[in-house]
Short mmCIF file of N, CA, C and O in Angstrom, two decimals:
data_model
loop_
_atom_site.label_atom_id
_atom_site.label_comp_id
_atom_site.label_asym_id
_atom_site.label_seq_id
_atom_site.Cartn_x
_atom_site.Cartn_y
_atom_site.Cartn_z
N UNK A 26 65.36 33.32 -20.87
CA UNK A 26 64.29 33.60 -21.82
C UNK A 26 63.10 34.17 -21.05
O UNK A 26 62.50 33.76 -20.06
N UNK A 27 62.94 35.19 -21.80
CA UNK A 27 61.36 35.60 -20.78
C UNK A 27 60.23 34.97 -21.30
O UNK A 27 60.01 34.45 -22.40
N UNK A 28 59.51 35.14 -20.19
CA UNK A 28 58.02 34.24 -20.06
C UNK A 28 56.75 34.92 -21.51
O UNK A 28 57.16 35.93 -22.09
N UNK A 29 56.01 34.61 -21.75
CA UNK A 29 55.37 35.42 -22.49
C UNK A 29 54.03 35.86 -21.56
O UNK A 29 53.29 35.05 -21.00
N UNK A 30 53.91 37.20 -21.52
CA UNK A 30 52.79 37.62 -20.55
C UNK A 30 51.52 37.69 -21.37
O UNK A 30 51.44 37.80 -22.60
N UNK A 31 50.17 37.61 -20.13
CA UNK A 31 48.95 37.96 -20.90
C UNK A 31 48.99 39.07 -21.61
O UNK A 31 49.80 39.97 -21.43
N UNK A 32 48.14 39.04 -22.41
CA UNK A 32 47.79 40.22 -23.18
C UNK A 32 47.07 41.22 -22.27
O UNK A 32 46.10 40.71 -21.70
N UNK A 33 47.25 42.39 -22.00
CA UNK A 33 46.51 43.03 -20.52
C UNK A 33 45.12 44.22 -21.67
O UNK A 33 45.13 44.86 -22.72
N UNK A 34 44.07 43.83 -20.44
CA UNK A 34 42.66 44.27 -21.44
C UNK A 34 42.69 46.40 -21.52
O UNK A 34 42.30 47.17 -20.65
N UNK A 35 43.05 46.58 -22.30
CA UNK A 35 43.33 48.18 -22.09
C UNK A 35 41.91 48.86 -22.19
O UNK A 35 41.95 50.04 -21.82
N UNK A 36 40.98 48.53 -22.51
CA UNK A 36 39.65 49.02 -22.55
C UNK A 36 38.39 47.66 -22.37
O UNK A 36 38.54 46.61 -22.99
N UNK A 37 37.37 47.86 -21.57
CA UNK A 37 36.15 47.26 -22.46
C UNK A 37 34.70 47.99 -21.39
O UNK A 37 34.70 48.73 -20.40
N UNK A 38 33.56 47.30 -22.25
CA UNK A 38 32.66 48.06 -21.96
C UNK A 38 31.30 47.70 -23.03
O UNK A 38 31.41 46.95 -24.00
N UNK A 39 30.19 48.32 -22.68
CA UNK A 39 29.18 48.62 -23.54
C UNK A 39 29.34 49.32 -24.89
O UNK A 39 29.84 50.44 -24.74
N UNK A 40 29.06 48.98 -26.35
CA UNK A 40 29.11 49.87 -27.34
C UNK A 40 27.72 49.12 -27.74
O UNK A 40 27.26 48.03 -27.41
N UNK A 41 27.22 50.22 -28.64
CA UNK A 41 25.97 49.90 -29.60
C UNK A 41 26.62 49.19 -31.38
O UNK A 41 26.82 50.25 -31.97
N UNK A 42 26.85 48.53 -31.96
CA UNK A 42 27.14 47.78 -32.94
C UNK A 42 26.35 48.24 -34.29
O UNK A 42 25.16 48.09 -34.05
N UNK A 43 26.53 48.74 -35.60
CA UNK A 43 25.56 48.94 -36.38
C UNK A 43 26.10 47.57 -37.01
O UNK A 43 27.20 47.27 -37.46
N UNK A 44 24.84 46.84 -36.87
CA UNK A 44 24.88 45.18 -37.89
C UNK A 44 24.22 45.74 -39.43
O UNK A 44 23.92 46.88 -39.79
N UNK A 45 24.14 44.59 -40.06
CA UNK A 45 23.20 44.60 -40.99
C UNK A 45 24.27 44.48 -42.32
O UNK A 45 23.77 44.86 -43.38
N UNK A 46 25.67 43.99 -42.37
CA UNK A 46 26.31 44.39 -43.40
C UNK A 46 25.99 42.97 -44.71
O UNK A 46 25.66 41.87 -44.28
N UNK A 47 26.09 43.15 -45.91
CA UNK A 47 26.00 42.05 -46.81
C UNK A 47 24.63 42.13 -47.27
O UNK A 47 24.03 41.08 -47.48
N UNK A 48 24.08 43.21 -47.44
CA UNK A 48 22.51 43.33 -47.57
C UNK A 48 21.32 42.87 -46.44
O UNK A 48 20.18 42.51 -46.71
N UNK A 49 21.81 42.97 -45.35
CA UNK A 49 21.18 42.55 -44.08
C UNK A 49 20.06 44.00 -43.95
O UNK A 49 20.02 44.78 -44.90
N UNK A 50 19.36 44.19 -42.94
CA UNK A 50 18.79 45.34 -42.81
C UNK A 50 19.50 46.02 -41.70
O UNK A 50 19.88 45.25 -40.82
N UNK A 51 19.81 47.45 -41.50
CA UNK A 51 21.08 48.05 -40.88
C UNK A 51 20.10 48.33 -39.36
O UNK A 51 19.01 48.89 -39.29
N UNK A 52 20.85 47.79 -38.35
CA UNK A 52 20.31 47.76 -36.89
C UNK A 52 21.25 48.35 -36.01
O UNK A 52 22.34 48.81 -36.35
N UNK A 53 20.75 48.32 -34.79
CA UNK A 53 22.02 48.50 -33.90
C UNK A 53 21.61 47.43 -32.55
O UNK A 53 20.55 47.41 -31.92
N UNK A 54 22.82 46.58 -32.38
CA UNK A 54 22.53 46.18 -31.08
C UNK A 54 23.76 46.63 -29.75
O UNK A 54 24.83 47.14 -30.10
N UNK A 55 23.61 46.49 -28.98
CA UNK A 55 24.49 46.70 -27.66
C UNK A 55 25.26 45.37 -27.58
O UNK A 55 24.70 44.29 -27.37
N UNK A 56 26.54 45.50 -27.76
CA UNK A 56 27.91 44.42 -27.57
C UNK A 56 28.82 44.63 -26.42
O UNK A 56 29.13 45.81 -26.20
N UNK A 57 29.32 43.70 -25.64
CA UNK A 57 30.13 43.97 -25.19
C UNK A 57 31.49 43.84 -25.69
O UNK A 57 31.77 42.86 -26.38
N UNK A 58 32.52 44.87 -25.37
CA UNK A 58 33.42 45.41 -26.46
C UNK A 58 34.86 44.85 -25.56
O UNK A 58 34.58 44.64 -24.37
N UNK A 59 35.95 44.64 -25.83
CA UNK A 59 37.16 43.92 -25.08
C UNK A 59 38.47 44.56 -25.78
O UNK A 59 38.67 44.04 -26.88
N UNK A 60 39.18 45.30 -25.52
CA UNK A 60 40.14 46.22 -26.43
C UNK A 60 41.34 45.62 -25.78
O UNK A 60 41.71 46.13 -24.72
N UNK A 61 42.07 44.49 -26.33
CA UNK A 61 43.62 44.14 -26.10
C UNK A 61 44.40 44.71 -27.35
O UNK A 61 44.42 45.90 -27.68
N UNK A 62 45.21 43.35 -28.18
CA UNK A 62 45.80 44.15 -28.93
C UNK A 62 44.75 43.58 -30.44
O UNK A 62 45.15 43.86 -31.57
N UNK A 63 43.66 42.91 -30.26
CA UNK A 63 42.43 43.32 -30.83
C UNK A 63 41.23 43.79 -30.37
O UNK A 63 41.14 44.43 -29.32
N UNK A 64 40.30 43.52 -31.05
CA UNK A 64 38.99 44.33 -30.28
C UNK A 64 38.10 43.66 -30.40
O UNK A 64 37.49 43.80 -31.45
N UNK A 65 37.45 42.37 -29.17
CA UNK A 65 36.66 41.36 -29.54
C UNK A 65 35.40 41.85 -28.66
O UNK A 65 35.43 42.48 -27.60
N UNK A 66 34.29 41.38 -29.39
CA UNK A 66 33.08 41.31 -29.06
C UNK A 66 32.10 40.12 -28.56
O UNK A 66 32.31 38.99 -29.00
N UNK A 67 31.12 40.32 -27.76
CA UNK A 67 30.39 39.50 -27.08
C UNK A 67 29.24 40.03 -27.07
O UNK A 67 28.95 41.21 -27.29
N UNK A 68 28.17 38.66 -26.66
CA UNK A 68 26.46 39.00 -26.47
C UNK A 68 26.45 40.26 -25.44
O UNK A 68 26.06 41.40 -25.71
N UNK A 69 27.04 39.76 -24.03
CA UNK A 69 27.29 40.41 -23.02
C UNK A 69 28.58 40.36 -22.24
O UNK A 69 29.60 39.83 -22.69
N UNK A 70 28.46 41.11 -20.69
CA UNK A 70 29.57 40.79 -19.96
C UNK A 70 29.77 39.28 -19.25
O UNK A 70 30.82 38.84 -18.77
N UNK A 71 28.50 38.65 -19.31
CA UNK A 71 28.76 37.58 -18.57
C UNK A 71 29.01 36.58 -19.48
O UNK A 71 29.47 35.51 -19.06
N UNK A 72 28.77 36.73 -20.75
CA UNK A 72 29.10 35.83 -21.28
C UNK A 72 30.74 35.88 -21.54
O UNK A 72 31.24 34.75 -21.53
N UNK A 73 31.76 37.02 -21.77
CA UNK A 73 32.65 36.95 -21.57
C UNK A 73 33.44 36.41 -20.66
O UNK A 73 34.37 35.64 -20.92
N UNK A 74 33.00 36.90 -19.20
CA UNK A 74 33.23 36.40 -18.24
C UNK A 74 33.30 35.05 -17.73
O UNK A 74 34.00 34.51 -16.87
N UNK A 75 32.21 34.58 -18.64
CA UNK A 75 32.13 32.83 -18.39
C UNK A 75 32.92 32.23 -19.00
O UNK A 75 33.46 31.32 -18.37
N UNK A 76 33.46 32.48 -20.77
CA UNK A 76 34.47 31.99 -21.29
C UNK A 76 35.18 33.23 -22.84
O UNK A 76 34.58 33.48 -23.88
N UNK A 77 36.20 33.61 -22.54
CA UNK A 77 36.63 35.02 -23.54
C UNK A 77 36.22 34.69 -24.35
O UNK A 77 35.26 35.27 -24.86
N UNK A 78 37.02 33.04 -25.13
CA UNK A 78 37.20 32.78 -26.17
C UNK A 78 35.74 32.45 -26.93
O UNK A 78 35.88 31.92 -28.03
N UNK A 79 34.51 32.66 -26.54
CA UNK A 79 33.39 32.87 -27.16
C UNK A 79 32.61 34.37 -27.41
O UNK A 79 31.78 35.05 -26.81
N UNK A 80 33.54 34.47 -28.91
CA UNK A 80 33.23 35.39 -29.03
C UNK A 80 31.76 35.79 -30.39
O UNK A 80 31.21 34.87 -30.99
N UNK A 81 31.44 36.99 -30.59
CA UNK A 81 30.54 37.12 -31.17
C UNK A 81 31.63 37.42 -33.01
O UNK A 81 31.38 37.04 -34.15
N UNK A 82 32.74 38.21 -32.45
CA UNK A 82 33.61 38.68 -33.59
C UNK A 82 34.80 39.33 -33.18
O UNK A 82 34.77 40.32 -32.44
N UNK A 83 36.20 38.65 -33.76
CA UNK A 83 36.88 40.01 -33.37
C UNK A 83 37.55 40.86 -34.79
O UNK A 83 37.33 40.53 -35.96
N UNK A 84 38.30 41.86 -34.43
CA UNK A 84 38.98 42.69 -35.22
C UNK A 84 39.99 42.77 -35.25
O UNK A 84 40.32 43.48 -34.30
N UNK A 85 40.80 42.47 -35.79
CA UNK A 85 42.44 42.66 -36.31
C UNK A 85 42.87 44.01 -36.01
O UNK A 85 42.36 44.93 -36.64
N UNK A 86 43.73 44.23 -35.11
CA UNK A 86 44.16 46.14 -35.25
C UNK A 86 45.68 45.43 -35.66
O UNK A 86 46.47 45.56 -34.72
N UNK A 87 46.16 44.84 -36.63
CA UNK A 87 47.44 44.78 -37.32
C UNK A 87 47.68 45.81 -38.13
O UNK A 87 48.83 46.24 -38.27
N UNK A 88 46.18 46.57 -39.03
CA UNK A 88 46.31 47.23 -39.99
C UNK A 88 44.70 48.12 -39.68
O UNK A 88 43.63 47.59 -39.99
N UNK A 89 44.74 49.09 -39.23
CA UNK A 89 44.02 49.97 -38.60
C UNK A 89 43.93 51.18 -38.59
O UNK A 89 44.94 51.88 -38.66
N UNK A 90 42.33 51.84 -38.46
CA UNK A 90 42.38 53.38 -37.69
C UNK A 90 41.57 53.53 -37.28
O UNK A 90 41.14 52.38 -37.14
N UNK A 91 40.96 54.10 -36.93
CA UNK A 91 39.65 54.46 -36.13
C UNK A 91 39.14 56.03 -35.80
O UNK A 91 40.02 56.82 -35.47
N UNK A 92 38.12 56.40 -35.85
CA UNK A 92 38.10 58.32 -36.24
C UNK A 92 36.89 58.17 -36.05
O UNK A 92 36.55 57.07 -36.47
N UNK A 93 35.86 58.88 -35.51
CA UNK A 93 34.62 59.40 -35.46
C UNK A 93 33.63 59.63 -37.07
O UNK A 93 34.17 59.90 -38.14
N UNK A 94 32.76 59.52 -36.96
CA UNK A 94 31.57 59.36 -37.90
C UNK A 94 31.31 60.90 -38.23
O UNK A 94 30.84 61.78 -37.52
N UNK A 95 31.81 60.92 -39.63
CA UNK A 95 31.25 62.45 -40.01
C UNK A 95 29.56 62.71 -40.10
O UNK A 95 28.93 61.70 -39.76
N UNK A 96 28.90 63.60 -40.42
CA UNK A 96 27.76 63.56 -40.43
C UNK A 96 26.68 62.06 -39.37
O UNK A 96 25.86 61.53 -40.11
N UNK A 97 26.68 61.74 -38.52
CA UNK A 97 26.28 60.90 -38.31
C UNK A 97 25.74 61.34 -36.52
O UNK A 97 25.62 62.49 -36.10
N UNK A 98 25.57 60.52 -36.00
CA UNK A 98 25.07 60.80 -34.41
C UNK A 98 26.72 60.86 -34.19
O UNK A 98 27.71 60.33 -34.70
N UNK A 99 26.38 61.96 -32.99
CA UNK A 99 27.62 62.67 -32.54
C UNK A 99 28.40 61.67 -31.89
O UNK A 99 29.62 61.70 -32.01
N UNK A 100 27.83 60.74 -31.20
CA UNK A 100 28.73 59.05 -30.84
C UNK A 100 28.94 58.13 -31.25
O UNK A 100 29.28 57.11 -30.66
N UNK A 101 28.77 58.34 -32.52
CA UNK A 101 29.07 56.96 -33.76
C UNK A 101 30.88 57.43 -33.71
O UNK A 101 31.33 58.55 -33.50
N UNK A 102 31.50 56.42 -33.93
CA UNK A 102 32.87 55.82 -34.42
C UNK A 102 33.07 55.10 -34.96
O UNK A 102 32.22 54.21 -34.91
N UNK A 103 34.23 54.85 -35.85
CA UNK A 103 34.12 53.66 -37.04
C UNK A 103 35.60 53.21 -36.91
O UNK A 103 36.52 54.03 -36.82
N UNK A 104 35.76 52.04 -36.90
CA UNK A 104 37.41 51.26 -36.47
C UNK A 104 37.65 50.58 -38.31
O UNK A 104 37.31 49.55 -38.89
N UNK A 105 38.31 51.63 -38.63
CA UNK A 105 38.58 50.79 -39.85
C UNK A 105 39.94 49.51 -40.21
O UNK A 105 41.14 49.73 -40.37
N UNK A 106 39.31 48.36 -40.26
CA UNK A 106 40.36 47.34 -39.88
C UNK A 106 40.38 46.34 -41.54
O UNK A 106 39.41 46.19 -42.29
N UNK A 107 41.20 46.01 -41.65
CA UNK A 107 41.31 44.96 -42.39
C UNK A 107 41.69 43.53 -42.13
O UNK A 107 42.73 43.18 -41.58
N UNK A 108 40.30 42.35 -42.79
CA UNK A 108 39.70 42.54 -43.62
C UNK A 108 38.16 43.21 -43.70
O UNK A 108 37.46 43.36 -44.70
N UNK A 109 37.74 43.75 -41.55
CA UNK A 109 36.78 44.10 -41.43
C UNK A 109 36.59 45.00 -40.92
O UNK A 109 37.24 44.95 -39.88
N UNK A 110 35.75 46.43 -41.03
CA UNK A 110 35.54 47.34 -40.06
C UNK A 110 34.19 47.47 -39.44
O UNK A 110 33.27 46.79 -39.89
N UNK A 111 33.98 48.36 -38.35
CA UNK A 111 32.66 48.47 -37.71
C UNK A 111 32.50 49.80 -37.60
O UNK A 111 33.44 50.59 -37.73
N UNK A 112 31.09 50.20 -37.31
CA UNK A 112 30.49 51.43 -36.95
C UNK A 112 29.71 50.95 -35.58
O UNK A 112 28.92 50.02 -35.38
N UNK A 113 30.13 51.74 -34.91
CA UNK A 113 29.95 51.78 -33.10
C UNK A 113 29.29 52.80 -32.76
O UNK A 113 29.24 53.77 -33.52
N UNK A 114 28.80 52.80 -31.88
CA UNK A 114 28.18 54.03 -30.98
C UNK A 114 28.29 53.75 -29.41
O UNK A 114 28.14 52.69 -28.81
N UNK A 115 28.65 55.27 -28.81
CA UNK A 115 29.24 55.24 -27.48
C UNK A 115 27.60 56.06 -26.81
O UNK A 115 26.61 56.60 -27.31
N UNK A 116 28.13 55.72 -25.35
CA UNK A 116 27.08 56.20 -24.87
C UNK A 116 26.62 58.09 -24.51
O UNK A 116 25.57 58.68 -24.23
N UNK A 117 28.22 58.54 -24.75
CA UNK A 117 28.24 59.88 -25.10
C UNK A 117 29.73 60.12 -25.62
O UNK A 117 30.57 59.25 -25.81
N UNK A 118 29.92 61.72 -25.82
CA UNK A 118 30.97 62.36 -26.60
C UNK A 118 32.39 61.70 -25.57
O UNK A 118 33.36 61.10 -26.04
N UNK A 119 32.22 61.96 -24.37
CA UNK A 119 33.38 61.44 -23.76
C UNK A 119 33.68 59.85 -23.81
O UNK A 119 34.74 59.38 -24.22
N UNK A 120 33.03 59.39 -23.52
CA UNK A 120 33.11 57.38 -24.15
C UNK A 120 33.70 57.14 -25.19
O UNK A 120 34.61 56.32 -25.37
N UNK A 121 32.86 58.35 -26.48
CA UNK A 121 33.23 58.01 -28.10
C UNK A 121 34.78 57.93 -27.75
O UNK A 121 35.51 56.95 -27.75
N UNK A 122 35.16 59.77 -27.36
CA UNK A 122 36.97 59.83 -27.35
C UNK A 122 37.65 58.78 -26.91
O UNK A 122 38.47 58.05 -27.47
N UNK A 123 37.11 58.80 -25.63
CA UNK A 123 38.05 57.52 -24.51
C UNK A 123 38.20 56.22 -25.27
O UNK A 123 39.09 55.45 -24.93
N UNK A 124 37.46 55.95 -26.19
CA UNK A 124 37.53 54.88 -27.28
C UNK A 124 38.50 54.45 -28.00
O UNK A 124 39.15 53.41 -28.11
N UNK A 125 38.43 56.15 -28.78
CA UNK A 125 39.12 56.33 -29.96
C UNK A 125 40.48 56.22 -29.29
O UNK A 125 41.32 55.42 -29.70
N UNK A 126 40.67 57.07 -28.23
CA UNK A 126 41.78 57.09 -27.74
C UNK A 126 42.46 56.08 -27.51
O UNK A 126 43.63 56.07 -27.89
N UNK A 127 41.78 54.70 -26.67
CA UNK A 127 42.47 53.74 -26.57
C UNK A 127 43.00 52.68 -27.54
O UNK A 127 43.97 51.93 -27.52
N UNK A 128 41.92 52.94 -28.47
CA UNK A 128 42.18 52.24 -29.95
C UNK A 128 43.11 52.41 -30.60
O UNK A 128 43.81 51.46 -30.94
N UNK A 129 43.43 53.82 -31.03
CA UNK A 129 44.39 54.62 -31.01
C UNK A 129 46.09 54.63 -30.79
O UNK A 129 47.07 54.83 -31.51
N UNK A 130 45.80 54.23 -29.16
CA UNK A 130 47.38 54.34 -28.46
C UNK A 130 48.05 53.19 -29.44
O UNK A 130 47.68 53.37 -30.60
N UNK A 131 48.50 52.60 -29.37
CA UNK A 131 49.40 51.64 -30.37
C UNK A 131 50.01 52.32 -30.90
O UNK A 131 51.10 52.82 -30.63
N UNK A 132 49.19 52.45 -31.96
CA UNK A 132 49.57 53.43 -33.27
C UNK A 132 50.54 54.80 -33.17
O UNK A 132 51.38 55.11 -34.02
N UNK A 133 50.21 55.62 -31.81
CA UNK A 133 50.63 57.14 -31.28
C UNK A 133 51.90 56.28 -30.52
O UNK A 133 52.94 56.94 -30.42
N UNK A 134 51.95 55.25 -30.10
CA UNK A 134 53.31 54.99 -29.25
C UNK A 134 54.56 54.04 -30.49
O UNK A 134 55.48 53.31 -30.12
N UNK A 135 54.30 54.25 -31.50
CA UNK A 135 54.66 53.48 -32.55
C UNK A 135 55.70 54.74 -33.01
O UNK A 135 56.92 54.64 -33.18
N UNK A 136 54.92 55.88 -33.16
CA UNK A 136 55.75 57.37 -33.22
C UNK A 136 56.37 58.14 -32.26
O UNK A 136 56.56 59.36 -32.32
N UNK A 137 56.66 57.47 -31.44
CA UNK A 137 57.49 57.87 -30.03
C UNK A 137 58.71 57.14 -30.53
O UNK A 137 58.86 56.35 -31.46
N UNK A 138 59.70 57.74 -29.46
CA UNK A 138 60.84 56.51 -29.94
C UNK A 138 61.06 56.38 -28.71
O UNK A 138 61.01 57.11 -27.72
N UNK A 139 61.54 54.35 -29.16
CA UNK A 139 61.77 53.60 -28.17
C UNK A 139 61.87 53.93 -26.84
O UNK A 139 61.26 53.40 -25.91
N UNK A 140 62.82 55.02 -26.77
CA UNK A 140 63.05 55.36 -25.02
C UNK A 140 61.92 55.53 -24.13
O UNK A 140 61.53 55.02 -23.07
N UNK A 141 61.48 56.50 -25.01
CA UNK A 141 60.47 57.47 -24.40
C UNK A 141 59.16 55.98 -24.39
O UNK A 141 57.96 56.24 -24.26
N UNK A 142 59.45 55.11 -24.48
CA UNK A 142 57.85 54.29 -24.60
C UNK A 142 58.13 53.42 -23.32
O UNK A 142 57.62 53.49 -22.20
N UNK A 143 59.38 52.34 -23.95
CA UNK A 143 60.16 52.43 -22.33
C UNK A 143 59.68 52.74 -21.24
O UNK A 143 58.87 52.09 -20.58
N UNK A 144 60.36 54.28 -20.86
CA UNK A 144 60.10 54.98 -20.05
C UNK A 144 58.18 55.03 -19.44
O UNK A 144 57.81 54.64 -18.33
N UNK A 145 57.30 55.58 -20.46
CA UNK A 145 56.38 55.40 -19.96
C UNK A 145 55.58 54.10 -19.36
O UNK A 145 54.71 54.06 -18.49
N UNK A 146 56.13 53.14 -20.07
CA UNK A 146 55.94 51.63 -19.59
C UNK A 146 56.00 51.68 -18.37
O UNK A 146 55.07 51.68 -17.56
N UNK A 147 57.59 51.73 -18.12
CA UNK A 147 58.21 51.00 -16.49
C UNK A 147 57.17 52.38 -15.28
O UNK A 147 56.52 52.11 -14.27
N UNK A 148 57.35 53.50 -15.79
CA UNK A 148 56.56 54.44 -15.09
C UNK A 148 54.98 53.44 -14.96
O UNK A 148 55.03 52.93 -13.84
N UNK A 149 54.12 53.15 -15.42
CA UNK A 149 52.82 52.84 -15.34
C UNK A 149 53.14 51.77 -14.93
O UNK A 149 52.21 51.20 -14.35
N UNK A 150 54.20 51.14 -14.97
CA UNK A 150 54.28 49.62 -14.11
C UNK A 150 54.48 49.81 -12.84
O UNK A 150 54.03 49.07 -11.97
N UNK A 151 55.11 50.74 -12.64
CA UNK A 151 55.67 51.66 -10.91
C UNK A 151 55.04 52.12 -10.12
O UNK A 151 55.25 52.18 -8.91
N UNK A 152 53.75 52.69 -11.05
CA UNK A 152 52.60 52.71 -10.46
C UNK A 152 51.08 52.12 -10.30
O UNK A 152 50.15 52.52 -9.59
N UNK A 153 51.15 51.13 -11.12
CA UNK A 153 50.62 49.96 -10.99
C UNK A 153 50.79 49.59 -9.47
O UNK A 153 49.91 49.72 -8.62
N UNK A 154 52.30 49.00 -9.20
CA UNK A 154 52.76 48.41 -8.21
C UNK A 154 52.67 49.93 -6.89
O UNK A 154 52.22 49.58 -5.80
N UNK A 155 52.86 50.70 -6.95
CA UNK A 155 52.90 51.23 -5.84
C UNK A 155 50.98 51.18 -5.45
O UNK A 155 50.45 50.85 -4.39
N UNK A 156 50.52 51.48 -6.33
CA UNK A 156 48.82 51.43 -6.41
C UNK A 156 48.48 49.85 -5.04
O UNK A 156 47.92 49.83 -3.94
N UNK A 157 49.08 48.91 -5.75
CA UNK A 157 48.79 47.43 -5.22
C UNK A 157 49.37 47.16 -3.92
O UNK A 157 48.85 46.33 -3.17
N UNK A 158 50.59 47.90 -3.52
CA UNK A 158 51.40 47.59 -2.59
C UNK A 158 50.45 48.58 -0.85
O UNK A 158 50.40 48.29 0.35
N UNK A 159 49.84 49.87 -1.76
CA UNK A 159 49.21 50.97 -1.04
C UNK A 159 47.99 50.19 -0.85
O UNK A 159 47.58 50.21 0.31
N UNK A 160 47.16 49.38 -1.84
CA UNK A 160 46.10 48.79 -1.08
C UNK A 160 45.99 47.81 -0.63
O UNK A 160 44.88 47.36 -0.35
N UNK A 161 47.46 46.97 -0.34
CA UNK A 161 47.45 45.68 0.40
C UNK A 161 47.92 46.66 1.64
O UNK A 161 47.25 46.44 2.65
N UNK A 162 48.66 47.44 1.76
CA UNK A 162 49.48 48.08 3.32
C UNK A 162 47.69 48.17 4.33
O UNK A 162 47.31 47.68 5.39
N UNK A 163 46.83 49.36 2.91
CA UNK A 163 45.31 49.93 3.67
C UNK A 163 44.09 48.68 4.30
O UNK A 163 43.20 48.64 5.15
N UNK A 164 44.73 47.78 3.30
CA UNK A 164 44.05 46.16 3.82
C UNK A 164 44.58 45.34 4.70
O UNK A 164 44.04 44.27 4.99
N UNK A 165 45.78 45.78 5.25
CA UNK A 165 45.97 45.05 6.33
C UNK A 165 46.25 45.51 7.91
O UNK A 165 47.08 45.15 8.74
N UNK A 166 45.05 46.59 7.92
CA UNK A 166 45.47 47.49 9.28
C UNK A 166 44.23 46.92 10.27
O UNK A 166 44.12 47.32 11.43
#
């Protein structure tokens, strides 16, 4: 029987948060953002760091999309999730993508077939490990 592995963190970082939903007044604060196979939020990094599971909120990507903000600041993005979505802001156009993108992958490797996902797996695991093996060899000269 195999073991069950961590969940491995595929993104995180700084985003700006638009709060204010339920008749609140609409703000933005800076969250720190955690992209596994949900997308949890925090005050900051250290508070993550000190313990995950205190979080500010997370998001379900069971049932998801996520796409950029029409009319809006050119780094707004919006993760539409059920039963909740958010409007985000990146710190520029390349952040927004790299976002979307990672948010994203699931969904784009869902329309691959099996082999081919496979395949890219054990590849990024291969080099994972050659990555780790190259900087223990450079660390021990």
């Amino acid at each position: 029987m195999e073991s069950i592995k961590p969940v491995p963190v595929r993104k995180q970082g700084i985003l700006g948060k638009l709060g204010g939903g339920a008749g609140g007044h609409k703000n933005w604060k800076n969250r720190y953002f955690v992209l596994t196979d949900h997308l949890a939020y925090y005050t900051d990094q250290a508070t993550f760091a000190k313990d995950p599971t205190k979080t500010l909120g997370v998001i379900s990507l069971n049932c998801y999309f996520c796409s950029k903000v029409e009319g809006a600041e050119s780094n707004d993005f919006q993760v539409n999730a059920y039963p909740k979505s958010l409007v985000l802001r990146a710190a520029n156009d390349e952040e927004r993508d790299a976002w979307i993108e990672a948010i994203m992958q699931p969904l784009e490797d869902m329309l691959k077939p099996p082999a081919q996902v496979r395949m890219e797996q054990e590849q990024a695991e291969e080099a994972s490990r050659a990555a780790a093996s190259g900087a223990a060899a450079s660390g021990s000269g």
